[in-house]
PDB file of C-alpha atoms in Angstrom:
ATOM      1  CA  MET A   8       2.143  15.689 -18.630  1.00  0.00           C
ATOM      2  CA  GLU A   9       0.313  13.481 -21.088  1.00  0.00           C
ATOM      3  CA  ARG A  10      -2.821  11.858 -19.698  1.00  0.00           C
ATOM      4  CA  ARG A  11      -4.055   8.576 -21.133  1.00  0.00           C
ATOM      5  CA  GLY A  12      -7.602   8.792 -19.670  1.00  0.00           C
ATOM      6  CA  ARG A  13      -9.189   6.982 -16.868  1.00  0.00           C
ATOM      7  CA  MET A  14      -9.967   3.217 -17.145  1.00  0.00           C
ATOM      8  CA  ASP A  15     -11.908   0.849 -15.005  1.00  0.00           C
ATOM      9  CA  CYS A  16      -9.949  -1.188 -12.468  1.00  0.00           C
ATOM     10  CA  PRO A  17     -11.579  -4.711 -12.131  1.00  0.00           C
ATOM     11  CA  ALA A  18      -9.328  -5.519  -9.138  1.00  0.00           C
ATOM     12  CA  LEU A  19     -11.024  -2.821  -7.038  1.00  0.00           C
ATOM     13  CA  PRO A  20     -14.690  -2.464  -6.145  1.00  0.00           C
ATOM     14  CA  PRO A  21     -17.043  -1.149  -8.924  1.00  0.00           C
ATOM     15  CA  GLY A  22     -16.669   2.520  -9.850  1.00  0.00           C
ATOM     16  CA  TRP A  23     -12.914   2.735  -9.241  1.00  0.00           C
ATOM     17  CA  LYS A  24     -10.839   4.229 -11.979  1.00  0.00           C
ATOM     18  CA  LYS A  25      -7.156   4.049 -12.872  1.00  0.00           C
ATOM     19  CA  GLU A  26      -5.211   6.834 -14.687  1.00  0.00           C
ATOM     20  CA  GLU A  27      -1.604   6.764 -15.992  1.00  0.00           C
ATOM     21  CA  VAL A  28       0.139  10.119 -16.610  1.00  0.00           C
ATOM     22  CA  ILE A  29       3.457  10.298 -18.593  1.00  0.00           C
ATOM     23  CA  ARG A  30       5.918  13.047 -17.694  1.00  0.00           C
ATOM     24  CA  LYS A  31       6.952  15.126 -20.671  1.00  0.00           C
ATOM     25  CA  SER A  32       9.663  17.391 -19.130  1.00  0.00           C
ATOM     26  CA  GLY A  33      12.479  17.287 -16.643  1.00  0.00           C
ATOM     27  CA  LEU A  34      15.014  14.692 -15.869  1.00  0.00           C
ATOM     28  CA  SER A  35      12.295  12.081 -15.415  1.00  0.00           C
ATOM     29  CA  ALA A  36      10.702  12.608 -18.847  1.00  0.00           C
ATOM     30  CA  GLY A  37       9.247   9.483 -20.252  1.00  0.00           C
ATOM     31  CA  LYS A  38       8.407   7.940 -16.857  1.00  0.00           C
ATOM     32  CA  SER A  39       4.726   7.598 -15.811  1.00  0.00           C
ATOM     33  CA  ASP A  40       2.740   8.143 -12.656  1.00  0.00           C
ATOM     34  CA  VAL A  41      -0.226   6.004 -11.695  1.00  0.00           C
ATOM     35  CA  TYR A  42      -3.342   7.379  -9.826  1.00  0.00           C
ATOM     36  CA  TYR A  43      -6.545   5.773  -8.681  1.00  0.00           C
ATOM     37  CA  PHE A  44      -9.879   7.538  -8.339  1.00  0.00           C
ATOM     38  CA  SER A  45     -12.736   6.431  -6.042  1.00  0.00           C
ATOM     39  CA  PRO A  46     -16.386   6.467  -7.283  1.00  0.00           C
ATOM     40  CA  SER A  47     -16.654   9.901  -5.535  1.00  0.00           C
ATOM     41  CA  GLY A  48     -13.677  11.294  -7.395  1.00  0.00           C
ATOM     42  CA  LYS A  49     -11.171  11.123  -4.542  1.00  0.00           C
ATOM     43  CA  LYS A  50      -7.533  10.820  -5.844  1.00  0.00           C
ATOM     44  CA  PHE A  51      -4.952   8.339  -4.512  1.00  0.00           C
ATOM     45  CA  ARG A  52      -1.267   8.461  -5.313  1.00  0.00           C
ATOM     46  CA  SER A  53       0.149   5.420  -3.391  1.00  0.00           C
ATOM     47  CA  LYS A  54      -0.750   1.896  -2.258  1.00  0.00           C
ATOM     48  CA  PRO A  55      -0.564   2.708   1.553  1.00  0.00           C
ATOM     49  CA  GLN A  56      -2.942   5.696   0.957  1.00  0.00           C
ATOM     50  CA  LEU A  57      -5.311   3.376  -0.960  1.00  0.00           C
ATOM     51  CA  ALA A  58      -5.111   0.685   1.780  1.00  0.00           C
ATOM     52  CA  ARG A  59      -5.869   3.168   4.550  1.00  0.00           C
ATOM     53  CA  TYR A  60      -8.925   4.357   2.671  1.00  0.00           C
ATOM     54  CA  LEU A  61     -10.333   0.945   1.872  1.00  0.00           C
ATOM     55  CA  GLY A  62      -9.490  -0.535   5.207  1.00  0.00           C
ATOM     56  CA  ASN A  63     -10.460  -4.187   5.621  1.00  0.00           C
ATOM     57  CA  THR A  64     -13.033  -4.131   2.752  1.00  0.00           C
ATOM     58  CA  VAL A  65     -10.473  -5.151   0.132  1.00  0.00           C
ATOM     59  CA  ASP A  66      -7.336  -7.325   0.603  1.00  0.00           C
ATOM     60  CA  LEU A  67      -4.544  -5.494  -1.159  1.00  0.00           C
ATOM     61  CA  SER A  68      -1.684  -7.781  -0.126  1.00  0.00           C
ATOM     62  CA  SER A  69      -1.280  -9.116  -3.681  1.00  0.00           C
ATOM     63  CA  PHE A  70      -2.435  -5.869  -5.438  1.00  0.00           C
ATOM     64  CA  ASP A  71       0.083  -4.376  -7.845  1.00  0.00           C
ATOM     65  CA  PHE A  72      -0.259  -0.605  -7.800  1.00  0.00           C
ATOM     66  CA  ARG A  73       1.477  -0.086 -11.101  1.00  0.00           C
ATOM     67  CA  THR A  74      -0.543  -2.468 -13.214  1.00  0.00           C
ATOM     68  CA  GLY A  75      -3.740  -2.375 -11.201  1.00  0.00           C
ATOM     69  CA  LYS A  76      -4.002  -6.167 -11.076  1.00  0.00           C
ATOM     70  CA  MET A  77      -3.900  -8.829  -8.360  1.00  0.00           C
ATOM     71  CA  MET A  78      -0.604 -10.701  -8.496  1.00  0.00           C
ATOM     72  CA  PRO A  79      -0.848 -13.990  -6.522  1.00  0.00           C
ATOM     73  CA  SER A  80       2.810 -14.693  -7.238  1.00  0.00           C
ATOM     74  CA  LYS A  81       3.788 -11.475  -5.467  1.00  0.00           C
ATOM     75  CA  LEU A  82       1.918 -12.741  -2.366  1.00  0.00           C
ATOM     76  CA  GLN A  83       3.734 -16.042  -2.512  1.00  0.00           C
ATOM     77  CA  LYS A  84       7.054 -14.217  -2.737  1.00  0.00           C
ATOM     78  CA  ASN A  85       6.201 -12.199   0.307  1.00  0.00           C
ATOM     79  CA  LYS A  86       5.252 -15.331   2.221  1.00  0.00           C
ATOM     80  CA  GLN A  87       8.485 -17.073   1.203  1.00  0.00           C
ATOM     81  CA  ARG A  88      10.468 -14.043   2.253  1.00  0.00           C
ATOM     82  CA  LEU A  89       8.816 -14.077   5.649  1.00  0.00           C
ATOM     83  CA  ARG A  90       9.558 -17.731   6.100  1.00  0.00           C
ATOM     84  CA  ASN A  91      13.173 -17.179   5.111  1.00  0.00           C
ATOM     85  CA  ASP A  92      13.404 -14.291   7.605  1.00  0.00           C
ATOM     86  CA  SER A  93      12.102 -16.484  10.424  1.00  0.00           C
ATOM     87  CA  LEU A  94      14.657 -19.200   9.566  1.00  0.00           C
ATOM     88  CA  ASN A  95      17.477 -16.620   9.501  1.00  0.00           C
ATOM     89  CA  GLN A  96      16.482 -15.405  12.868  1.00  0.00           C
ATOM     90  CA  ASN A  97      16.552 -18.927  14.346  1.00  0.00           C
ATOM     91  CA  LYS A  98      20.142 -19.337  12.986  1.00  0.00           C
ATOM     92  CA  GLY A  99      21.361 -16.455  15.173  1.00  0.00           C
ATOM     93  CA  LYS A 100      21.540 -13.775  12.560  1.00  0.00           C
ATOM     94  CA  PRO A 101      20.856 -10.156  13.699  1.00  0.00           C
ATOM     95  CA  ASP A 102      17.212  -9.162  13.849  1.00  0.00           C
ATOM     96  CA  LEU A 103      16.460  -6.516  11.235  1.00  0.00           C
ATOM     97  CA  ASN A 104      12.750  -6.412  11.820  1.00  0.00           C
ATOM     98  CA  THR A 105      11.325  -2.853  11.809  1.00  0.00           C
ATOM     99  CA  THR A 106       8.407  -3.685  14.053  1.00  0.00           C
ATOM    100  CA  LEU A 107       7.954  -1.035  16.646  1.00  0.00           C
ATOM    101  CA  PRO A 108       8.502  -1.972  20.361  1.00  0.00           C
ATOM    102  CA  ILE A 109       4.813  -2.538  21.283  1.00  0.00           C
ATOM    103  CA  ARG A 110       4.511  -4.953  24.213  1.00  0.00           C
ATOM    104  CA  GLN A 111       1.731  -7.463  23.816  1.00  0.00           C
ATOM    105  CA  THR A 112       0.874  -8.929  27.252  1.00  0.00           C
ATOM    106  CA  ALA A 113      -1.428 -11.771  28.109  1.00  0.00           C
ATOM    107  CA  SER A 114      -4.502 -10.939  30.120  1.00  0.00           C
ATOM    108  CA  ILE A 115      -4.238 -11.526  33.834  1.00  0.00           C
ATOM    109  CA  PHE A 116      -7.969 -11.242  34.352  1.00  0.00           C
ATOM    110  CA  LYS A 117     -10.391 -14.029  34.052  1.00  0.00           C
ATOM    111  CA  GLN A 118     -12.352 -14.068  30.828  1.00  0.00           C
ATOM    112  CA  PRO A 119     -16.133 -14.363  31.377  1.00  0.00           C
ATOM    113  CA  VAL A 120     -17.542 -17.605  29.926  1.00  0.00           C
ATOM    114  CA  THR A 121     -21.223 -18.495  30.088  1.00  0.00           C
ATOM    115  CA  LYS A 122     -22.023 -22.144  30.255  1.00  0.00           C
ATOM    116  CA  VAL A 123     -25.628 -23.248  29.628  1.00  0.00           C
ATOM    117  CA  THR A 124     -26.483 -26.818  30.699  1.00  0.00           C
ATOM    118  CA  ASN A 125     -30.346 -26.694  30.539  1.00  0.00           C
ATOM    119  CA  HIS A 126     -30.289 -28.726  27.338  1.00  0.00           C
ATOM    120  CA  PRO A 127     -27.890 -31.583  26.386  1.00  0.00           C
ATOM    121  CA  SER A 128     -27.240 -30.087  22.887  1.00  0.00           C
ATOM    122  CA  ASN A 129     -25.987 -26.774  24.318  1.00  0.00           C
ATOM    123  CA  LYS A 130     -22.199 -26.067  24.192  1.00  0.00           C
ATOM    124  CA  VAL A 131     -19.896 -23.709  25.922  1.00  0.00           C
ATOM    125  CA  ARG A 132     -20.158 -20.291  24.331  1.00  0.00           C
ATOM    126  CA  SER A 133     -17.645 -17.488  24.412  1.00  0.00           C
ATOM    127  CA  ASP A 134     -16.912 -14.214  22.567  1.00  0.00           C
ATOM    128  CA  PRO A 135     -14.169 -14.876  19.945  1.00  0.00           C
ATOM    129  CA  GLN A 136     -13.200 -11.240  19.802  1.00  0.00           C
ATOM    130  CA  ARG A 137     -12.680 -10.983  23.545  1.00  0.00           C
ATOM    131  CA  VAL A 138     -10.561 -14.159  23.533  1.00  0.00           C
ATOM    132  CA  THR A 139      -8.233 -13.202  20.654  1.00  0.00           C
ATOM    133  CA  GLU A 140      -7.855  -9.562  21.537  1.00  0.00           C
ATOM    134  CA  GLN A 141      -4.824  -8.874  23.721  1.00  0.00           C
ATOM    135  CA  PRO A 142      -4.371  -5.796  25.845  1.00  0.00           C
ATOM    136  CA  ARG A 143      -1.778  -3.252  24.760  1.00  0.00           C
ATOM    137  CA  GLN A 144       0.413  -1.055  26.862  1.00  0.00           C
ATOM    138  CA  LEU A 145      -0.770   2.582  27.177  1.00  0.00           C
ATOM    139  CA  PHE A 146       1.482   5.478  26.162  1.00  0.00           C
ATOM    140  CA  TRP A 147       4.209   3.144  24.882  1.00  0.00           C
ATOM    141  CA  GLU A 148       5.329   5.891  22.475  1.00  0.00           C
ATOM    142  CA  LYS A 149       7.060   7.586  25.459  1.00  0.00           C
ATOM    143  CA  ARG A 150       9.768   4.953  25.233  1.00  0.00           C
ATOM    144  CA  LEU A 151      10.929   6.577  21.953  1.00  0.00           C
ATOM    145  CA  GLN A 152      11.673   9.923  23.720  1.00  0.00           C
ATOM    146  CA  GLY A 153      15.215  11.035  23.607  1.00  0.00           C
ATOM    147  CA  LEU A 154      15.944   9.031  20.446  1.00  0.00           C
ATOM    148  CA  SER A 155      16.998  11.138  17.374  1.00  0.00           C
ATOM    149  CA  ALA A 156      18.068  10.331  13.847  1.00  0.00           C
ATOM    150  CA  SER A 157      21.549  11.493  12.764  1.00  0.00           C
ATOM    151  CA  ASP A 158      23.479  11.604   9.492  1.00  0.00           C
ATOM    152  CA  VAL A 159      26.761   9.983   8.554  1.00  0.00           C
ATOM    153  CA  SER A 160      28.665  12.800  10.300  1.00  0.00           C
ATOM    154  CA  GLU A 161      26.714  12.001  13.556  1.00  0.00           C
ATOM    155  CA  GLN A 162      24.946  15.364  13.315  1.00  0.00           C
ATOM    156  CA  ILE A 163      21.307  15.179  14.656  1.00  0.00           C
ATOM    157  CA  ILE A 164      18.805  15.664  11.928  1.00  0.00           C
ATOM    158  CA  LYS A 165      16.140  18.224  12.797  1.00  0.00           C
ATOM    159  CA  SER A 166      12.690  16.688  13.124  1.00  0.00           C
ATOM    160  CA  MET A 167       9.888  17.834  10.906  1.00  0.00           C
ATOM    161  CA  GLU A 168       7.363  20.366  11.966  1.00  0.00           C
ATOM    162  CA  LEU A 169       3.788  19.181  12.548  1.00  0.00           C
ATOM    163  CA  PRO A 170       0.762  21.202  11.453  1.00  0.00           C
ATOM    164  CA  LYS A 171      -0.693  23.527  14.084  1.00  0.00           C
ATOM    165  CA  GLY A 172      -4.053  21.776  13.914  1.00  0.00           C
ATOM    166  CA  LEU A 173      -2.487  18.526  15.156  1.00  0.00           C
ATOM    167  CA  GLN A 174      -2.632  18.507  18.958  1.00  0.00           C
ATOM    168  CA  GLY A 175      -1.502  15.691  21.247  1.00  0.00           C
ATOM    169  CA  VAL A 176      -3.297  14.168  24.254  1.00  0.00           C
ATOM    170  CA  GLY A 177      -1.945  12.238  27.243  1.00  0.00           C
ATOM    171  CA  PRO A 178       0.447  12.857  30.050  1.00  0.00           C
ATOM    172  CA  GLY A 179       3.822  14.346  29.248  1.00  0.00           C
ATOM    173  CA  ASN A 180       2.917  14.712  25.630  1.00  0.00           C
ATOM    174  CA  ASN A 181       5.188  16.804  23.321  1.00  0.00           C
ATOM    175  CA  ASP A 182       5.872  17.203  19.613  1.00  0.00           C
ATOM    176  CA  GLU A 183       8.441  14.377  19.521  1.00  0.00           C
ATOM    177  CA  THR A 184       5.983  11.914  21.180  1.00  0.00           C
ATOM    178  CA  LEU A 185       3.218  13.040  18.840  1.00  0.00           C
ATOM    179  CA  LEU A 186       5.421  12.553  15.779  1.00  0.00           C
ATOM    180  CA  SER A 187       6.419   9.106  16.911  1.00  0.00           C
ATOM    181  CA  ALA A 188       2.763   8.150  17.536  1.00  0.00           C
ATOM    182  CA  VAL A 189       1.641   9.345  14.098  1.00  0.00           C
ATOM    183  CA  ALA A 190       4.536   7.646  12.320  1.00  0.00           C
ATOM    184  CA  SER A 191       3.974   4.368  14.201  1.00  0.00           C
ATOM    185  CA  ALA A 192       0.236   4.426  13.386  1.00  0.00           C
ATOM    186  CA  LEU A 193       1.046   4.853   9.660  1.00  0.00           C
ATOM    187  CA  HIS A 194       3.632   2.066   9.863  1.00  0.00           C
ATOM    188  CA  THR A 195       1.664  -0.570  11.756  1.00  0.00           C
ATOM    189  CA  SER A 196      -1.914  -0.057  10.677  1.00  0.00           C
ATOM    190  CA  SER A 197      -3.724  -0.006   7.362  1.00  0.00           C
ATOM    191  CA  ALA A 198      -6.812   1.518   8.873  1.00  0.00           C
ATOM    192  CA  PRO A 199      -7.610   5.292   8.388  1.00  0.00           C
ATOM    193  CA  ILE A 200      -5.769   7.569  10.899  1.00  0.00           C
ATOM    194  CA  THR A 201      -8.397   9.794  12.530  1.00  0.00           C
ATOM    195  CA  GLY A 202      -6.944  10.485  16.041  1.00  0.00           C
ATOM    196  CA  GLN A 203      -8.883  10.104  19.230  1.00  0.00           C
ATOM    197  CA  LEU A 204     -12.532  10.568  18.336  1.00  0.00           C
ATOM    198  CA  SER A 205     -13.870  10.485  21.887  1.00  0.00           C
ATOM    199  CA  ALA A 206     -13.984  13.790  23.775  1.00  0.00           C
ATOM    200  CA  ALA A 207     -13.685  11.974  27.088  1.00  0.00           C
ATOM    201  CA  VAL A 208     -10.104  11.065  26.327  1.00  0.00           C
ATOM    202  CA  GLU A 209      -9.035  14.647  27.315  1.00  0.00           C
ATOM    203  CA  LYS A 210     -10.465  14.124  30.866  1.00  0.00           C
ATOM    204  CA  ASN A 211      -8.962  10.629  31.475  1.00  0.00           C
ATOM    205  CA  PRO A 212      -6.711   9.279  28.684  1.00  0.00           C
ATOM    206  CA  ALA A 213      -5.891   6.168  30.659  1.00  0.00           C
ATOM    207  CA  VAL A 214      -9.522   4.988  30.479  1.00  0.00           C
ATOM    208  CA  TRP A 215     -10.830   6.318  27.252  1.00  0.00           C
ATOM    209  CA  LEU A 216      -7.727   6.073  25.042  1.00  0.00           C
ATOM    210  CA  ASN A 217      -8.140   4.209  21.779  1.00  0.00           C
ATOM    211  CA  THR A 218      -4.843   2.298  21.433  1.00  0.00           C
ATOM    212  CA  SER A 219      -5.223   1.795  17.711  1.00  0.00           C
ATOM    213  CA  GLN A 220      -5.092   5.558  17.045  1.00  0.00           C
ATOM    214  CA  PRO A 221      -2.169   7.958  17.729  1.00  0.00           C
ATOM    215  CA  LEU A 222      -2.044  10.183  20.788  1.00  0.00           C
ATOM    216  CA  CYS A 223      -3.611  13.247  19.177  1.00  0.00           C
ATOM    217  CA  LYS A 224      -7.029  14.875  19.024  1.00  0.00           C
ATOM    218  CA  ALA A 225      -9.359  14.115  16.137  1.00  0.00           C
ATOM    219  CA  PHE A 226      -8.375  15.870  12.879  1.00  0.00           C
ATOM    220  CA  ILE A 227      -9.592  16.016   9.337  1.00  0.00           C
ATOM    221  CA  VAL A 228      -7.382  16.280   6.197  1.00  0.00           C
ATOM    222  CA  THR A 229      -9.202  18.526   3.803  1.00  0.00           C
ATOM    223  CA  ASP A 230      -8.764  18.799   0.025  1.00  0.00           C
ATOM    224  CA  GLU A 231      -7.083  22.171   0.520  1.00  0.00           C
ATOM    225  CA  ASP A 232      -4.438  20.527   2.766  1.00  0.00           C
ATOM    226  CA  ILE A 233      -3.783  17.979   0.043  1.00  0.00           C
ATOM    227  CA  ARG A 234      -3.536  20.644  -2.525  1.00  0.00           C
ATOM    228  CA  LYS A 235      -1.070  22.688  -0.525  1.00  0.00           C
ATOM    229  CA  GLN A 236       1.062  19.552   0.061  1.00  0.00           C
ATOM    230  CA  GLU A 237       1.009  18.729  -3.663  1.00  0.00           C
ATOM    231  CA  GLU A 238       2.138  22.302  -4.418  1.00  0.00           C
ATOM    232  CA  ARG A 239       5.023  21.962  -1.934  1.00  0.00           C
ATOM    233  CA  VAL A 240       6.072  18.670  -3.463  1.00  0.00           C
ATOM    234  CA  HIS A 241       5.917  20.203  -6.966  1.00  0.00           C
ATOM    235  CA  GLN A 242       8.090  23.167  -5.873  1.00  0.00           C
ATOM    236  CA  VAL A 243      10.711  20.936  -4.253  1.00  0.00           C
ATOM    237  CA  ARG A 244      10.867  18.711  -7.321  1.00  0.00           C
ATOM    238  CA  LYS A 245      11.304  21.846  -9.502  1.00  0.00           C
ATOM    239  CA  LYS A 246      14.157  23.106  -7.275  1.00  0.00           C
ATOM    240  CA  LEU A 247      15.842  19.697  -7.344  1.00  0.00           C
ATOM    241  CA  GLU A 248      15.539  19.586 -11.152  1.00  0.00           C
ATOM    242  CA  GLU A 249      17.104  23.050 -11.480  1.00  0.00           C
ATOM    243  CA  ALA A 250      19.905  22.152  -9.094  1.00  0.00           C
ATOM    244  CA  LEU A 251      20.734  18.944 -10.988  1.00  0.00           C
ATOM    245  CA  MET A 252      20.637  20.789 -14.340  1.00  0.00           C
ATOM    246  CA  ALA A 253      22.928  23.496 -12.974  1.00  0.00           C
ATOM    247  CA  ASP A 254      25.371  20.856 -11.733  1.00  0.00           C
ATOM    248  CA  ILE A 255      25.397  19.124 -15.134  1.00  0.00           C
ATOM    249  CA  LEU A 256      26.088  22.443 -16.940  1.00  0.00           C
ATOM    250  CA  SER A 257      28.824  23.333 -14.424  1.00  0.00           C
ATOM    251  CA  ARG A 258      30.547  20.008 -14.960  1.00  0.00           C
ATOM    252  CA  ALA A 259      30.314  20.371 -18.710  1.00  0.00           C
ATOM    253  CA  ALA A 260      31.829  23.901 -18.519  1.00  0.00           C
ATOM    254  CA  ASP A 261      34.686  22.602 -16.293  1.00  0.00           C
ATOM    255  CA  THR A 262      35.395  19.751 -18.715  1.00  0.00           C
ATOM    256  CA  THR A 263      35.546  22.122 -21.674  1.00  0.00           C
ATOM    257  CA  LYS A 264      37.720  24.564 -19.804  1.00  0.00           C
ATOM    258  CA  ASP A 265      40.200  21.758 -18.851  1.00  0.00           C
ATOM    259  CA  MET A 266      40.356  20.512 -22.423  1.00  0.00           C
ATOM    260  CA  ASP A 267      41.155  24.037 -23.713  1.00  0.00           C
ATOM    261  CA  LYS A 268      43.868  24.354 -21.102  1.00  0.00           C
ATOM    262  CA  TYR A 269      45.470  21.091 -22.033  1.00  0.00           C
ATOM    263  CA  ALA A 270      45.318  22.049 -25.766  1.00  0.00           C
ATOM    264  CA  VAL A 271      47.057  25.369 -25.095  1.00  0.00           C
ATOM    265  CA  GLN A 272      49.836  23.664 -23.022  1.00  0.00           C
ATOM    266  CA  ALA A 273      50.384  21.011 -25.777  1.00  0.00           C
ATOM    267  CA  THR A 274      50.693  23.759 -28.439  1.00  0.00           C
ATOM    268  CA  SER A 275      53.231  25.760 -26.338  1.00  0.00           C
ATOM    269  CA  ALA A 276      55.336  22.634 -25.736  1.00  0.00           C
ATOM    270  CA  THR A 277      55.348  21.808 -29.431  1.00  0.00           C
ATOM    271  CA  GLU A 278      56.474  25.361 -30.391  1.00  0.00           C
ATOM    272  CA  GLU A 279      59.334  25.238 -27.852  1.00  0.00           C
ATOM    273  CA  GLU A 280      60.627  21.916 -29.065  1.00  0.00           C
ATOM    274  CA  ASN A 281      60.399  22.799 -32.722  1.00  0.00           C
ATOM    275  CA  VAL A 282      63.979  23.722 -34.034  1.00  0.00           C
ATOM    276  CA  THR A 283      64.537  25.163 -37.542  1.00  0.00           C
ATOM    277  CA  LEU A 284      67.115  23.119 -39.391  1.00  0.00           C
ATOM    278  CA  TRP A 285      69.394  24.799 -42.009  1.00  0.00           C
ATOM    279  CA  PRO A 286      71.780  22.998 -44.478  1.00  0.00           C
ATOM    280  CA  SER A 287      75.605  23.690 -43.966  1.00  0.00           C
ATOM    281  CA  PRO A 288      77.841  24.906 -46.830  1.00  0.00           C
ATOM    282  CA  GLU A 289      80.132  21.898 -46.471  1.00  0.00           C
ATOM    283  CA  ASN A 290      77.373  19.380 -46.761  1.00  0.00           C
ATOM    284  CA  PRO A 291      74.178  20.641 -48.229  1.00  0.00           C
ATOM    285  CA  TYR A 292      72.415  17.478 -47.175  1.00  0.00           C
ATOM    286  CA  SER A 293      73.386  17.815 -43.523  1.00  0.00           C
ATOM    287  CA  CYS A 294      71.596  19.922 -40.931  1.00  0.00           C
ATOM    288  CA  LYS A 295      72.846  21.867 -37.971  1.00  0.00           C
TER     289      LYS A 295
END
């Protein structure tokens, strides 16, 4: 791969670098990959990974990962698309929203409000976070149990294997529930996924569970884990490239073989139809 060097990215906080790498071999030769590096040297390969790391410190809704610039027009297109989706839903079209079935319920408990009337200029005060935050249903991921993906032939696709260090918490927890919880956390939240940081959650998950994190114990993704995953991706891409190249060569060989076969058949047919003509004694200009 050809590296063009790291450049400053003004759209991100100071110290962030952008690097573009051009592929030199394989079926994707000529295409480029874009990476971003934090001030500490941490490498990021995608916009979701970058958003999880930065959290709410930077608004990346209009950030273009390929160019490294803020694109306000992109944000306007997304807003227009959302408005069109809402209009289509009102017209009775099928709902294609991929939002997970998380039930948001209104609080049935009275919200504490302190009213101070000792002075005429005092106003009613309340906690905005307490007012806007709605309770979420605990262990809602269990509703996804028994649901499996299948291919076009209706064969159930085998679910992926989770790392051994990833352990679930909560009642009736299994690998399917844990996989659903991790996938939903990556889908619905841009915050870093750390698992349940409190040790008390193992004693009573219903009380100490953090609903914004998946149903698993706290875990840390090390640089060694990232390196192993990158190596696995590289090996899979290499196998795919070899398989595609073998398929191309096989098709070319079959085409050449069919052309040779048709050429031999055409030559044989021409030789069978070719009749030698000889002049007769009566008429030397005629042929038998």
